[in-house]
Amino acid sequence: MSGRVEGKVAFITGAARGQGRSHAVRLAQEGADVIAIDVCKAVGGSEGIPPATPEDLAETADLVKGLGRRIVTAEVDVRDLEALQSAVDSGVEQLGRLDIIVANAGIGLGGATLDQTSEEDWDAVIDINLSGVWKSVKAVVPHLLSGGHGGSIILTSSVGGLKALANTGHYIAAKHGVVGLMRTFAVELGEHSIRVNSVHPTNCNTPMFMNESTMKMFRPDLENPGPEDLVAPARLMHILPVGWVEAVDISNAVLFLASDESRYITGLPMTVDAGSTLK
Ligand SMILES: NC(=O)c1ccc[n+]([C@@H]2O[C@H](COP(=O)([O-])OP(=O)(O)OC[C@H]3O[C@@H](n4cnc5c(N)ncnc54)[C@H](O)[C@@H]3O)[C@@H](O)[C@H]2O)c1
Protein backbone atom coordinates (compact mmCIF):
# COMPACT_ATOMS: atom_id res chain seq x y z
CA MET A 1 0.00 0.00 0.00
CA SER A 2 1.33 3.50 -0.74
CA GLY A 3 0.07 7.01 -0.27
CA ARG A 4 -1.48 6.30 3.12
CA VAL A 5 -0.98 9.96 4.15
CA GLU A 6 -0.84 11.44 0.64
CA GLY A 7 -1.32 15.20 0.52
CA LYS A 8 -1.04 15.65 4.29
CA VAL A 9 1.52 17.74 6.18
CA ALA A 10 3.13 16.45 9.39
CA PHE A 11 4.84 18.47 12.12
CA ILE A 12 7.45 16.34 13.93
CA THR A 13 9.52 17.34 16.96
CA GLY A 14 12.90 15.77 17.72
CA ALA A 15 13.29 14.95 14.03
CA ALA A 16 17.08 15.25 13.68
CA ARG A 17 17.66 11.58 14.38
CA GLY A 18 16.31 8.42 16.01
CA GLN A 19 12.57 7.86 16.01
CA GLY A 20 11.77 11.42 14.89
CA ARG A 21 13.84 11.04 11.73
CA SER A 22 12.34 7.62 11.10
CA HIS A 23 8.81 9.08 11.45
CA ALA A 24 9.66 11.84 8.95
CA VAL A 25 10.95 9.29 6.43
CA ARG A 26 8.11 6.81 6.93
CA LEU A 27 5.39 9.49 6.60
CA ALA A 28 7.17 10.95 3.55
CA GLN A 29 7.30 7.48 1.97
CA GLU A 30 3.52 7.45 2.25
CA GLY A 31 3.06 10.87 0.70
CA ALA A 32 3.31 13.48 3.50
CA ASP A 33 5.30 16.71 3.50
CA VAL A 34 7.08 17.49 6.76
CA ILE A 35 7.81 20.34 9.16
CA ALA A 36 10.74 19.04 11.22
CA ILE A 37 12.19 20.67 14.30
CA ASP A 38 14.93 19.68 16.73
CA VAL A 39 17.03 21.48 19.33
CA CYS A 40 20.18 20.06 17.67
CA LYS A 41 22.39 20.44 20.74
CA ALA A 42 22.92 19.00 24.21
CA VAL A 43 20.06 19.79 26.60
CA GLY A 44 18.97 18.93 30.11
CA GLY A 45 22.01 17.11 31.42
CA SER A 46 21.76 14.09 29.10
CA GLU A 47 25.57 13.93 29.08
CA GLY A 48 25.89 10.19 28.53
CA ILE A 49 24.20 10.50 25.15
CA PRO A 50 25.89 12.42 22.31
CA PRO A 51 23.63 15.30 21.21
CA ALA A 52 21.90 15.56 17.85
CA THR A 53 23.48 18.16 15.54
CA PRO A 54 22.34 20.58 12.81
CA GLU A 55 23.97 18.15 10.34
CA ASP A 56 21.67 15.39 11.62
CA LEU A 57 18.60 17.57 10.95
CA ALA A 58 19.97 18.40 7.49
CA GLU A 59 20.34 14.67 6.84
CA THR A 60 16.68 14.11 7.78
CA ALA A 61 15.79 16.85 5.28
CA ASP A 62 17.88 15.18 2.55
CA LEU A 63 16.20 11.83 3.19
CA VAL A 64 12.71 13.35 2.91
CA LYS A 65 13.64 15.32 -0.22
CA GLY A 66 15.12 12.14 -1.68
CA LEU A 67 11.62 10.67 -1.50
CA GLY A 68 10.27 13.56 -3.56
CA ARG A 69 8.52 15.22 -0.62
CA ARG A 70 8.90 18.76 0.72
CA ILE A 71 10.36 19.53 4.15
CA VAL A 72 10.84 22.68 6.23
CA THR A 73 13.29 22.46 9.14
CA ALA A 74 14.07 24.68 12.13
CA GLU A 75 16.29 24.48 15.19
CA VAL A 76 13.83 24.88 18.05
CA ASP A 77 13.73 23.82 21.69
CA VAL A 78 10.31 22.42 22.64
CA ARG A 79 10.56 24.36 25.92
CA ASP A 80 10.24 27.60 23.89
CA LEU A 81 6.57 28.10 23.02
CA GLU A 82 7.15 31.27 20.99
CA ALA A 83 9.83 29.62 18.86
CA LEU A 84 7.58 26.60 18.34
CA GLN A 85 4.74 28.83 17.23
CA SER A 86 6.87 30.73 14.74
CA ALA A 87 8.36 27.49 13.31
CA VAL A 88 4.89 26.01 12.85
CA ASP A 89 3.48 29.26 11.40
CA SER A 90 6.32 29.46 8.91
CA GLY A 91 6.08 25.74 8.01
CA VAL A 92 2.34 25.94 7.41
CA GLU A 93 2.79 29.08 5.33
CA GLN A 94 5.31 27.27 3.11
CA LEU A 95 3.57 23.89 2.89
CA GLY A 96 0.00 25.14 2.85
CA ARG A 97 -1.70 23.06 5.56
CA LEU A 98 -1.25 20.92 8.67
CA ASP A 99 -2.78 17.52 9.44
CA ILE A 100 -0.47 15.42 11.63
CA ILE A 101 1.53 16.22 14.75
CA VAL A 102 4.09 13.87 16.22
CA ALA A 103 5.31 15.25 19.57
CA ASN A 104 8.32 12.97 19.82
CA ALA A 105 11.19 15.07 21.24
CA GLY A 106 12.47 13.89 24.58
CA ILE A 107 15.49 13.17 26.72
CA GLY A 108 16.37 10.09 28.69
CA LEU A 109 17.94 10.54 32.10
CA GLY A 110 18.37 7.93 34.75
CA GLY A 111 20.56 6.73 37.50
CA ALA A 112 18.94 7.89 40.75
CA THR A 113 15.99 6.96 42.92
CA LEU A 114 13.34 9.69 43.15
CA ASP A 115 14.42 10.83 46.60
CA GLN A 116 18.01 11.17 45.35
CA THR A 117 17.11 12.93 42.07
CA SER A 118 18.49 16.47 41.79
CA GLU A 119 16.07 19.35 41.30
CA GLU A 120 17.95 20.27 38.13
CA ASP A 121 17.41 16.82 36.56
CA TRP A 122 13.77 16.76 37.68
CA ASP A 123 13.09 20.17 36.10
CA ALA A 124 14.88 19.28 32.86
CA VAL A 125 12.94 16.06 32.30
CA ILE A 126 9.55 17.53 33.24
CA ASP A 127 10.19 20.69 31.16
CA ILE A 128 11.17 18.76 28.01
CA ASN A 129 9.30 15.45 28.20
CA LEU A 130 6.02 16.78 29.63
CA SER A 131 5.71 20.57 29.29
CA GLY A 132 7.46 20.41 25.90
CA VAL A 133 4.80 18.01 24.61
CA TRP A 134 2.01 20.28 25.87
CA LYS A 135 3.68 23.30 24.20
CA SER A 136 4.21 21.41 20.93
CA VAL A 137 0.50 20.60 20.74
CA LYS A 138 -0.57 24.05 21.95
CA ALA A 139 1.45 25.60 19.10
CA VAL A 140 -0.30 23.56 16.41
CA VAL A 141 -3.93 23.42 17.58
CA PRO A 142 -4.85 26.84 16.05
CA HIS A 143 -3.69 25.56 12.63
CA LEU A 144 -5.69 22.35 12.93
CA LEU A 145 -8.80 24.30 13.96
CA SER A 146 -8.47 26.88 11.19
CA GLY A 147 -7.75 24.13 8.64
CA GLY A 148 -11.20 22.75 9.37
CA HIS A 149 -10.39 19.21 8.20
CA GLY A 150 -9.61 17.55 11.53
CA GLY A 151 -6.22 16.06 12.27
CA SER A 152 -4.22 13.41 14.07
CA ILE A 153 -1.99 14.16 17.05
CA ILE A 154 0.42 11.48 18.24
CA LEU A 155 2.33 11.91 21.49
CA THR A 156 5.41 9.82 22.20
CA SER A 157 5.27 8.39 25.67
CA SER A 158 7.02 5.14 26.64
CA VAL A 159 6.46 1.82 28.35
CA GLY A 160 7.50 4.03 31.28
CA GLY A 161 4.25 5.96 30.75
CA LEU A 162 2.25 2.85 31.68
CA LYS A 163 4.36 1.21 34.36
CA ALA A 164 7.07 2.19 36.80
CA LEU A 165 10.73 1.34 36.52
CA ALA A 166 13.26 2.19 39.24
CA ASN A 167 15.91 4.92 39.03
CA THR A 168 14.25 7.13 36.44
CA GLY A 169 11.26 8.52 38.32
CA HIS A 170 11.26 11.93 36.64
CA TYR A 171 11.04 10.20 33.25
CA ILE A 172 8.29 7.86 34.48
CA ALA A 173 6.31 10.80 35.92
CA ALA A 174 6.68 12.83 32.70
CA LYS A 175 5.70 9.92 30.45
CA HIS A 176 2.67 9.09 32.63
CA GLY A 177 1.81 12.80 32.36
CA VAL A 178 1.90 12.52 28.57
CA VAL A 179 -0.96 10.01 28.83
CA GLY A 180 -2.94 12.62 30.79
CA LEU A 181 -2.22 15.20 28.10
CA MET A 182 -3.23 12.73 25.39
CA ARG A 183 -6.54 11.88 27.06
CA THR A 184 -7.42 15.50 27.84
CA PHE A 185 -6.57 16.78 24.35
CA ALA A 186 -8.58 13.86 22.91
CA VAL A 187 -11.64 14.87 24.95
CA GLU A 188 -11.26 18.58 24.16
CA LEU A 189 -10.51 18.33 20.44
CA GLY A 190 -12.70 15.40 19.42
CA GLU A 191 -15.64 17.56 18.34
CA HIS A 192 -13.34 19.07 15.70
CA SER A 193 -12.48 15.59 14.35
CA ILE A 194 -8.99 15.93 15.79
CA ARG A 195 -7.83 12.56 17.13
CA VAL A 196 -5.19 12.26 19.83
CA ASN A 197 -3.30 9.06 20.68
CA SER A 198 0.01 8.11 22.27
CA VAL A 199 2.68 5.57 21.37
CA HIS A 200 4.58 3.63 24.03
CA PRO A 201 7.87 2.19 22.81
CA THR A 202 10.02 -0.22 24.73
CA ASN A 203 13.82 -0.07 24.32
CA CYS A 204 14.36 1.28 20.83
CA ASN A 205 17.55 1.13 18.82
CA THR A 206 18.36 4.85 18.80
CA PRO A 207 21.14 6.84 20.51
CA MET A 208 18.89 7.27 23.58
CA PHE A 209 19.03 3.53 24.27
CA MET A 210 22.10 2.30 22.38
CA ASN A 211 24.76 4.28 24.25
CA GLU A 212 27.56 3.75 26.73
CA SER A 213 25.54 4.68 29.83
CA THR A 214 22.76 2.18 29.01
CA MET A 215 25.31 -0.54 28.36
CA LYS A 216 27.00 0.13 31.71
CA MET A 217 23.62 0.23 33.49
CA PHE A 218 22.60 -3.16 32.03
CA ARG A 219 26.05 -4.71 32.44
CA PRO A 220 27.78 -3.25 35.52
CA ASP A 221 29.71 -6.56 35.67
CA LEU A 222 31.63 -5.80 32.43
CA GLU A 223 34.37 -3.23 31.93
CA ASN A 224 33.57 -2.37 28.30
CA PRO A 225 30.11 -3.70 27.45
CA GLY A 226 28.93 -3.51 23.84
CA PRO A 227 25.52 -3.85 22.15
CA GLU A 228 25.79 -7.66 22.04
CA ASP A 229 26.11 -7.69 25.87
CA LEU A 230 22.73 -5.96 26.13
CA VAL A 231 20.80 -8.68 24.31
CA ALA A 232 20.32 -11.16 27.16
CA PRO A 233 19.37 -8.74 29.98
CA ALA A 234 17.20 -6.60 27.68
CA ARG A 235 15.27 -9.68 26.48
CA LEU A 236 14.22 -10.34 30.06
CA MET A 237 12.06 -7.21 29.90
CA HIS A 238 9.91 -8.66 27.10
CA ILE A 239 7.48 -11.43 26.22
CA LEU A 240 8.67 -11.61 22.61
CA PRO A 241 12.26 -12.86 22.24
CA VAL A 242 13.91 -9.49 21.47
CA GLY A 243 15.89 -7.00 23.54
CA TRP A 244 14.74 -3.92 21.65
CA VAL A 245 12.73 -2.73 18.67
CA GLU A 246 13.81 -0.60 15.71
CA ALA A 247 12.71 3.00 15.12
CA VAL A 248 10.70 1.93 12.07
CA ASP A 249 8.53 -0.27 14.31
CA ILE A 250 7.39 2.87 16.15
CA SER A 251 7.06 4.73 12.83
CA ASN A 252 4.68 2.08 11.51
CA ALA A 253 2.41 2.62 14.54
CA VAL A 254 2.68 6.40 14.07
CA LEU A 255 1.81 6.01 10.37
CA PHE A 256 -1.29 3.99 11.21
CA LEU A 257 -2.43 6.54 13.81
CA ALA A 258 -1.67 9.41 11.39
CA SER A 259 -3.61 7.85 8.52
CA ASP A 260 -7.35 7.69 7.96
CA GLU A 261 -7.14 3.91 8.59
CA SER A 262 -7.46 4.84 12.29
CA ARG A 263 -10.17 7.45 11.68
CA TYR A 264 -12.27 6.47 14.70
CA ILE A 265 -9.40 5.75 17.07
CA THR A 266 -8.79 8.44 19.68
CA GLY A 267 -7.57 8.34 23.27
CA LEU A 268 -5.56 5.15 22.69
CA PRO A 269 -2.24 4.47 24.43
CA MET A 270 -0.70 2.17 21.77
CA THR A 271 2.18 -0.01 22.93
CA VAL A 272 5.03 -1.09 20.66
CA ASP A 273 6.74 -2.95 23.44
CA ALA A 274 7.34 -6.62 22.61
CA GLY A 275 4.98 -7.38 25.50
CA SER A 276 6.89 -5.40 28.13
CA THR A 277 3.73 -4.04 29.80
CA LEU A 278 2.48 -7.62 30.32
CA LYS A 279 5.36 -8.25 32.69
N1 LIG B 1 14.97 4.91 22.64
C1 LIG B 1 14.20 4.33 23.53
O1 LIG B 1 14.52 3.25 24.06
C2 LIG B 1 12.85 4.94 23.90
C3 LIG B 1 11.92 4.13 24.57
C4 LIG B 1 10.68 4.69 24.91
C5 LIG B 1 10.39 6.00 24.58
N2 LIG B 1 11.31 6.76 23.94
C6 LIG B 1 10.95 8.14 23.59
O2 LIG B 1 10.99 8.28 22.18
C7 LIG B 1 11.24 9.66 21.85
C8 LIG B 1 12.33 9.74 20.79
O3 LIG B 1 13.56 9.32 21.35
P1 LIG B 1 14.68 8.54 20.49
O4 LIG B 1 14.69 7.14 20.94
O5 LIG B 1 14.51 8.85 19.04
O6 LIG B 1 16.00 9.26 21.08
P2 LIG B 1 17.08 10.21 20.39
O7 LIG B 1 17.91 10.74 21.51
O8 LIG B 1 17.75 9.52 19.28
O9 LIG B 1 16.21 11.39 19.75
C9 LIG B 1 15.58 12.38 20.51
C10 LIG B 1 15.58 13.67 19.70
O10 LIG B 1 14.87 14.67 20.44
C11 LIG B 1 15.62 15.87 20.38
N3 LIG B 1 15.33 16.71 21.54
C12 LIG B 1 15.65 16.45 22.84
N4 LIG B 1 15.29 17.50 23.61
C13 LIG B 1 14.74 18.41 22.79
C14 LIG B 1 14.18 19.70 22.99
N5 LIG B 1 14.17 20.26 24.21
N6 LIG B 1 13.66 20.37 21.94
C15 LIG B 1 13.70 19.81 20.69
N7 LIG B 1 14.24 18.62 20.43
C16 LIG B 1 14.75 17.93 21.47
C17 LIG B 1 17.07 15.42 20.37
O11 LIG B 1 17.93 16.45 19.90
C18 LIG B 1 17.02 14.20 19.48
O12 LIG B 1 17.21 14.50 18.12
C19 LIG B 1 11.55 10.36 23.17
O13 LIG B 1 10.42 11.06 23.62
C20 LIG B 1 11.87 9.21 24.11
O14 LIG B 1 11.63 9.53 25.46
C21 LIG B 1 12.52 6.27 23.60
PDB file of N, CA and C and ligand atoms in Angstrom, residues 13-20 37-41 43 49-52 76-79 103-108 128-129 156-159 171 175 200-209, ligand 1:
ATOM      1  N   THR A  13       8.481  16.782  16.089  1.00  0.00           N
ATOM      2  CA  THR A  13       9.524  17.339  16.964  1.00  0.00           C
ATOM      3  C   THR A  13      10.576  16.262  17.254  1.00  0.00           C
ATOM      4  N   GLY A  14      11.812  16.716  17.468  1.00  0.00           N
ATOM      5  CA  GLY A  14      12.904  15.766  17.720  1.00  0.00           C
ATOM      6  C   GLY A  14      13.225  14.967  16.467  1.00  0.00           C
ATOM      7  N   ALA A  15      13.222  15.649  15.322  1.00  0.00           N
ATOM      8  CA  ALA A  15      13.294  14.954  14.025  1.00  0.00           C
ATOM      9  C   ALA A  15      14.712  14.843  13.462  1.00  0.00           C
ATOM     10  N   ALA A  16      15.718  15.289  14.226  1.00  0.00           N
ATOM     11  CA  ALA A  16      17.080  15.247  13.675  1.00  0.00           C
ATOM     12  C   ALA A  16      17.613  13.823  13.545  1.00  0.00           C
ATOM     13  N   ARG A  17      17.118  12.940  14.408  1.00  0.00           N
ATOM     14  CA  ARG A  17      17.662  11.577  14.380  1.00  0.00           C
ATOM     15  C   ARG A  17      16.671  10.619  15.051  1.00  0.00           C
ATOM     16  N   GLY A  18      17.094   9.379  15.223  1.00  0.00           N
ATOM     17  CA  GLY A  18      16.312   8.417  16.010  1.00  0.00           C
ATOM     18  C   GLY A  18      14.900   8.240  15.475  1.00  0.00           C
ATOM     19  N   GLN A  19      13.963   8.100  16.404  1.00  0.00           N
ATOM     20  CA  GLN A  19      12.566   7.859  16.011  1.00  0.00           C
ATOM     21  C   GLN A  19      11.986   9.023  15.211  1.00  0.00           C
ATOM     22  N   GLY A  20      12.334  10.258  15.578  1.00  0.00           N
ATOM     23  CA  GLY A  20      11.769  11.422  14.887  1.00  0.00           C
ATOM     24  C   GLY A  20      12.146  11.419  13.413  1.00  0.00           C
ATOM     25  N   ILE A  37      11.383  19.823  13.405  1.00  0.00           N
ATOM     26  CA  ILE A  37      12.188  20.668  14.299  1.00  0.00           C
ATOM     27  C   ILE A  37      12.989  19.791  15.271  1.00  0.00           C
ATOM     28  N   ASP A  38      14.090  20.364  15.728  1.00  0.00           N
ATOM     29  CA  ASP A  38      14.927  19.680  16.729  1.00  0.00           C
ATOM     30  C   ASP A  38      15.795  20.744  17.388  1.00  0.00           C
ATOM     31  N   VAL A  39      16.178  20.518  18.619  1.00  0.00           N
ATOM     32  CA  VAL A  39      17.027  21.477  19.332  1.00  0.00           C
ATOM     33  C   VAL A  39      18.473  21.410  18.822  1.00  0.00           C
ATOM     34  N   CYS A  40      18.874  20.249  18.314  1.00  0.00           N
ATOM     35  CA  CYS A  40      20.183  20.065  17.669  1.00  0.00           C
ATOM     36  C   CYS A  40      21.362  20.436  18.554  1.00  0.00           C
ATOM     37  N   LYS A  41      21.249  20.256  19.834  1.00  0.00           N
ATOM     38  CA  LYS A  41      22.392  20.441  20.735  1.00  0.00           C
ATOM     39  C   LYS A  41      22.091  19.743  22.057  1.00  0.00           C
ATOM     40  N   VAL A  43      20.998  19.115  25.694  1.00  0.00           N
ATOM     41  CA  VAL A  43      20.061  19.789  26.599  1.00  0.00           C
ATOM     42  C   VAL A  43      19.841  18.927  27.845  1.00  0.00           C
ATOM     43  N   ILE A  49      24.687  10.748  26.500  1.00  0.00           N
ATOM     44  CA  ILE A  49      24.200  10.505  25.150  1.00  0.00           C
ATOM     45  C   ILE A  49      24.698  11.638  24.255  1.00  0.00           C
ATOM     46  N   PRO A  50      25.423  11.327  23.165  1.00  0.00           N
ATOM     47  CA  PRO A  50      25.886  12.416  22.305  1.00  0.00           C
ATOM     48  C   PRO A  50      24.703  13.183  21.726  1.00  0.00           C
ATOM     49  N   PRO A  51      24.785  14.528  21.678  1.00  0.00           N
ATOM     50  CA  PRO A  51      23.633  15.300  21.213  1.00  0.00           C
ATOM     51  C   PRO A  51      23.418  15.194  19.705  1.00  0.00           C
ATOM     52  N   ALA A  52      22.175  15.417  19.278  1.00  0.00           N
ATOM     53  CA  ALA A  52      21.895  15.561  17.846  1.00  0.00           C
ATOM     54  C   ALA A  52      22.491  16.890  17.378  1.00  0.00           C
ATOM     55  N   VAL A  76      14.723  24.355  17.019  1.00  0.00           N
ATOM     56  CA  VAL A  76      13.826  24.884  18.050  1.00  0.00           C
ATOM     57  C   VAL A  76      13.853  23.958  19.264  1.00  0.00           C
ATOM     58  N   ASP A  77      13.841  24.575  20.439  1.00  0.00           N
ATOM     59  CA  ASP A  77      13.733  23.824  21.693  1.00  0.00           C
ATOM     60  C   ASP A  77      12.250  23.746  22.066  1.00  0.00           C
ATOM     61  N   VAL A  78      11.747  22.562  22.336  1.00  0.00           N
ATOM     62  CA  VAL A  78      10.313  22.424  22.640  1.00  0.00           C
ATOM     63  C   VAL A  78       9.912  23.115  23.950  1.00  0.00           C
ATOM     64  N   ARG A  79      10.892  23.597  24.712  1.00  0.00           N
ATOM     65  CA  ARG A  79      10.559  24.363  25.916  1.00  0.00           C
ATOM     66  C   ARG A  79      10.191  25.806  25.574  1.00  0.00           C
ATOM     67  N   ALA A 103       4.540  14.621  18.490  1.00  0.00           N
ATOM     68  CA  ALA A 103       5.312  15.255  19.568  1.00  0.00           C
ATOM     69  C   ALA A 103       6.230  14.185  20.154  1.00  0.00           C
ATOM     70  N   ASN A 104       7.410  14.084  19.574  1.00  0.00           N
ATOM     71  CA  ASN A 104       8.321  12.968  19.823  1.00  0.00           C
ATOM     72  C   ASN A 104       9.568  13.371  20.618  1.00  0.00           C
ATOM     73  N   ALA A 105       9.929  14.653  20.612  1.00  0.00           N
ATOM     74  CA  ALA A 105      11.188  15.072  21.240  1.00  0.00           C
ATOM     75  C   ALA A 105      11.212  14.686  22.711  1.00  0.00           C
ATOM     76  N   GLY A 106      12.349  14.233  23.167  1.00  0.00           N
ATOM     77  CA  GLY A 106      12.469  13.892  24.578  1.00  0.00           C
ATOM     78  C   GLY A 106      13.914  13.576  24.931  1.00  0.00           C
ATOM     79  N   ILE A 107      14.171  13.571  26.237  1.00  0.00           N
ATOM     80  CA  ILE A 107      15.488  13.174  26.717  1.00  0.00           C
ATOM     81  C   ILE A 107      15.331  11.991  27.665  1.00  0.00           C
ATOM     82  N   GLY A 108      16.376  11.211  27.761  1.00  0.00           N
ATOM     83  CA  GLY A 108      16.373  10.086  28.688  1.00  0.00           C
ATOM     84  C   GLY A 108      17.417  10.332  29.757  1.00  0.00           C
ATOM     85  N   ILE A 128      11.052  19.216  29.412  1.00  0.00           N
ATOM     86  CA  ILE A 128      11.167  18.762  28.014  1.00  0.00           C
ATOM     87  C   ILE A 128      10.134  17.677  27.713  1.00  0.00           C
ATOM     88  N   ASN A 129      10.106  16.644  28.551  1.00  0.00           N
ATOM     89  CA  ASN A 129       9.298  15.455  28.204  1.00  0.00           C
ATOM     90  C   ASN A 129       7.809  15.614  28.494  1.00  0.00           C
ATOM     91  N   THR A 156       4.508  10.914  21.859  1.00  0.00           N
ATOM     92  CA  THR A 156       5.410   9.820  22.198  1.00  0.00           C
ATOM     93  C   THR A 156       5.574   9.743  23.705  1.00  0.00           C
ATOM     94  N   SER A 157       5.046   8.672  24.261  1.00  0.00           N
ATOM     95  CA  SER A 157       5.271   8.385  25.674  1.00  0.00           C
ATOM     96  C   SER A 157       6.322   7.289  25.741  1.00  0.00           C
ATOM     97  N   SER A 158       6.043   6.204  26.428  1.00  0.00           N
ATOM     98  CA  SER A 158       7.025   5.139  26.644  1.00  0.00           C
ATOM     99  C   SER A 158       6.311   4.018  27.388  1.00  0.00           C
ATOM    100  N   VAL A 159       6.910   2.853  27.404  1.00  0.00           N
ATOM    101  CA  VAL A 159       6.464   1.820  28.349  1.00  0.00           C
ATOM    102  C   VAL A 159       6.445   2.433  29.752  1.00  0.00           C
ATOM    103  N   TYR A 171      11.434  10.652  34.594  1.00  0.00           N
ATOM    104  CA  TYR A 171      11.037  10.204  33.245  1.00  0.00           C
ATOM    105  C   TYR A 171       9.693   9.478  33.303  1.00  0.00           C
ATOM    106  N   LYS A 175       6.338  10.747  31.484  1.00  0.00           N
ATOM    107  CA  LYS A 175       5.704   9.917  30.451  1.00  0.00           C
ATOM    108  C   LYS A 175       4.294   9.479  30.863  1.00  0.00           C
ATOM    109  N   HIS A 200       3.810   4.034  22.842  1.00  0.00           N
ATOM    110  CA  HIS A 200       4.576   3.631  24.026  1.00  0.00           C
ATOM    111  C   HIS A 200       5.646   2.617  23.640  1.00  0.00           C
ATOM    112  N   PRO A 201       6.810   3.126  23.189  1.00  0.00           N
ATOM    113  CA  PRO A 201       7.871   2.190  22.805  1.00  0.00           C
ATOM    114  C   PRO A 201       8.560   1.565  24.014  1.00  0.00           C
ATOM    115  N   THR A 202       9.031   0.343  23.800  1.00  0.00           N
ATOM    116  CA  THR A 202      10.015  -0.223  24.734  1.00  0.00           C
ATOM    117  C   THR A 202      11.399   0.245  24.269  1.00  0.00           C
ATOM    118  N   ASN A 203      12.454  -0.382  24.773  1.00  0.00           N
ATOM    119  CA  ASN A 203      13.816  -0.065  24.318  1.00  0.00           C
ATOM    120  C   ASN A 203      13.826   0.014  22.799  1.00  0.00           C
ATOM    121  N   CYS A 204      14.361   1.103  22.288  1.00  0.00           N
ATOM    122  CA  CYS A 204      14.360   1.284  20.833  1.00  0.00           C
ATOM    123  C   CYS A 204      15.787   1.596  20.397  1.00  0.00           C
ATOM    124  N   ASN A 205      16.171   1.032  19.292  1.00  0.00           N
ATOM    125  CA  ASN A 205      17.554   1.126  18.820  1.00  0.00           C
ATOM    126  C   ASN A 205      17.869   2.509  18.239  1.00  0.00           C
ATOM    127  N   THR A 206      17.983   3.475  19.158  1.00  0.00           N
ATOM    128  CA  THR A 206      18.364   4.853  18.798  1.00  0.00           C
ATOM    129  C   THR A 206      19.458   5.264  19.784  1.00  0.00           C
ATOM    130  N   PRO A 207      20.081   6.430  19.568  1.00  0.00           N
ATOM    131  CA  PRO A 207      21.137   6.839  20.508  1.00  0.00           C
ATOM    132  C   PRO A 207      20.671   6.931  21.969  1.00  0.00           C
ATOM    133  N   MET A 208      19.360   7.176  22.201  1.00  0.00           N
ATOM    134  CA  MET A 208      18.894   7.273  23.585  1.00  0.00           C
ATOM    135  C   MET A 208      19.041   5.952  24.338  1.00  0.00           C
ATOM    136  N   PHE A 209      18.906   4.845  23.625  1.00  0.00           N
ATOM    137  CA  PHE A 209      19.034   3.530  24.265  1.00  0.00           C
ATOM    138  C   PHE A 209      20.418   2.930  24.014  1.00  0.00           C
TER     139      PHE A 209
HETATM  140  N1  LIG B   1      14.966   4.913  22.639  1.00  0.00           N
HETATM  141  C1  LIG B   1      14.197   4.325  23.533  1.00  0.00           C
HETATM  142  O1  LIG B   1      14.524   3.251  24.058  1.00  0.00           O
HETATM  143  C2  LIG B   1      12.851   4.940  23.902  1.00  0.00           C
HETATM  144  C3  LIG B   1      11.917   4.132  24.574  1.00  0.00           C
HETATM  145  C4  LIG B   1      10.677   4.689  24.914  1.00  0.00           C
HETATM  146  C5  LIG B   1      10.389   5.996  24.584  1.00  0.00           C
HETATM  147  N2  LIG B   1      11.308   6.758  23.937  1.00  0.00           N
HETATM  148  C6  LIG B   1      10.947   8.139  23.591  1.00  0.00           C
HETATM  149  O2  LIG B   1      10.994   8.283  22.184  1.00  0.00           O
HETATM  150  C7  LIG B   1      11.243   9.657  21.846  1.00  0.00           C
HETATM  151  C8  LIG B   1      12.329   9.741  20.787  1.00  0.00           C
HETATM  152  O3  LIG B   1      13.561   9.316  21.348  1.00  0.00           O
HETATM  153  P1  LIG B   1      14.683   8.543  20.494  1.00  0.00           P
HETATM  154  O4  LIG B   1      14.689   7.141  20.937  1.00  0.00           O
HETATM  155  O5  LIG B   1      14.511   8.845  19.042  1.00  0.00           O
HETATM  156  O6  LIG B   1      16.001   9.257  21.081  1.00  0.00           O
HETATM  157  P2  LIG B   1      17.082  10.214  20.390  1.00  0.00           P
HETATM  158  O7  LIG B   1      17.905  10.736  21.513  1.00  0.00           O
HETATM  159  O8  LIG B   1      17.750   9.520  19.281  1.00  0.00           O
HETATM  160  O9  LIG B   1      16.205  11.392  19.747  1.00  0.00           O
HETATM  161  C9  LIG B   1      15.576  12.383  20.508  1.00  0.00           C
HETATM  162  C10 LIG B   1      15.582  13.670  19.697  1.00  0.00           C
HETATM  163  O10 LIG B   1      14.870  14.671  20.441  1.00  0.00           O
HETATM  164  C11 LIG B   1      15.617  15.870  20.379  1.00  0.00           C
HETATM  165  N3  LIG B   1      15.330  16.714  21.544  1.00  0.00           N
HETATM  166  C12 LIG B   1      15.648  16.453  22.842  1.00  0.00           C
HETATM  167  N4  LIG B   1      15.295  17.496  23.612  1.00  0.00           N
HETATM  168  C13 LIG B   1      14.736  18.411  22.787  1.00  0.00           C
HETATM  169  C14 LIG B   1      14.179  19.701  22.994  1.00  0.00           C
HETATM  170  N5  LIG B   1      14.174  20.262  24.211  1.00  0.00           N
HETATM  171  N6  LIG B   1      13.665  20.368  21.937  1.00  0.00           N
HETATM  172  C15 LIG B   1      13.697  19.809  20.689  1.00  0.00           C
HETATM  173  N7  LIG B   1      14.243  18.616  20.429  1.00  0.00           N
HETATM  174  C16 LIG B   1      14.750  17.927  21.468  1.00  0.00           C
HETATM  175  C17 LIG B   1      17.067  15.421  20.366  1.00  0.00           C
HETATM  176  O11 LIG B   1      17.934  16.449  19.898  1.00  0.00           O
HETATM  177  C18 LIG B   1      17.016  14.197  19.478  1.00  0.00           C
HETATM  178  O12 LIG B   1      17.208  14.503  18.120  1.00  0.00           O
HETATM  179  C19 LIG B   1      11.551  10.360  23.170  1.00  0.00           C
HETATM  180  O13 LIG B   1      10.415  11.060  23.620  1.00  0.00           O
HETATM  181  C20 LIG B   1      11.868   9.213  24.107  1.00  0.00           C
HETATM  182  O14 LIG B   1      11.632   9.532  25.463  1.00  0.00           O
HETATM  183  C21 LIG B   1      12.525   6.269  23.596  1.00  0.00           C
END
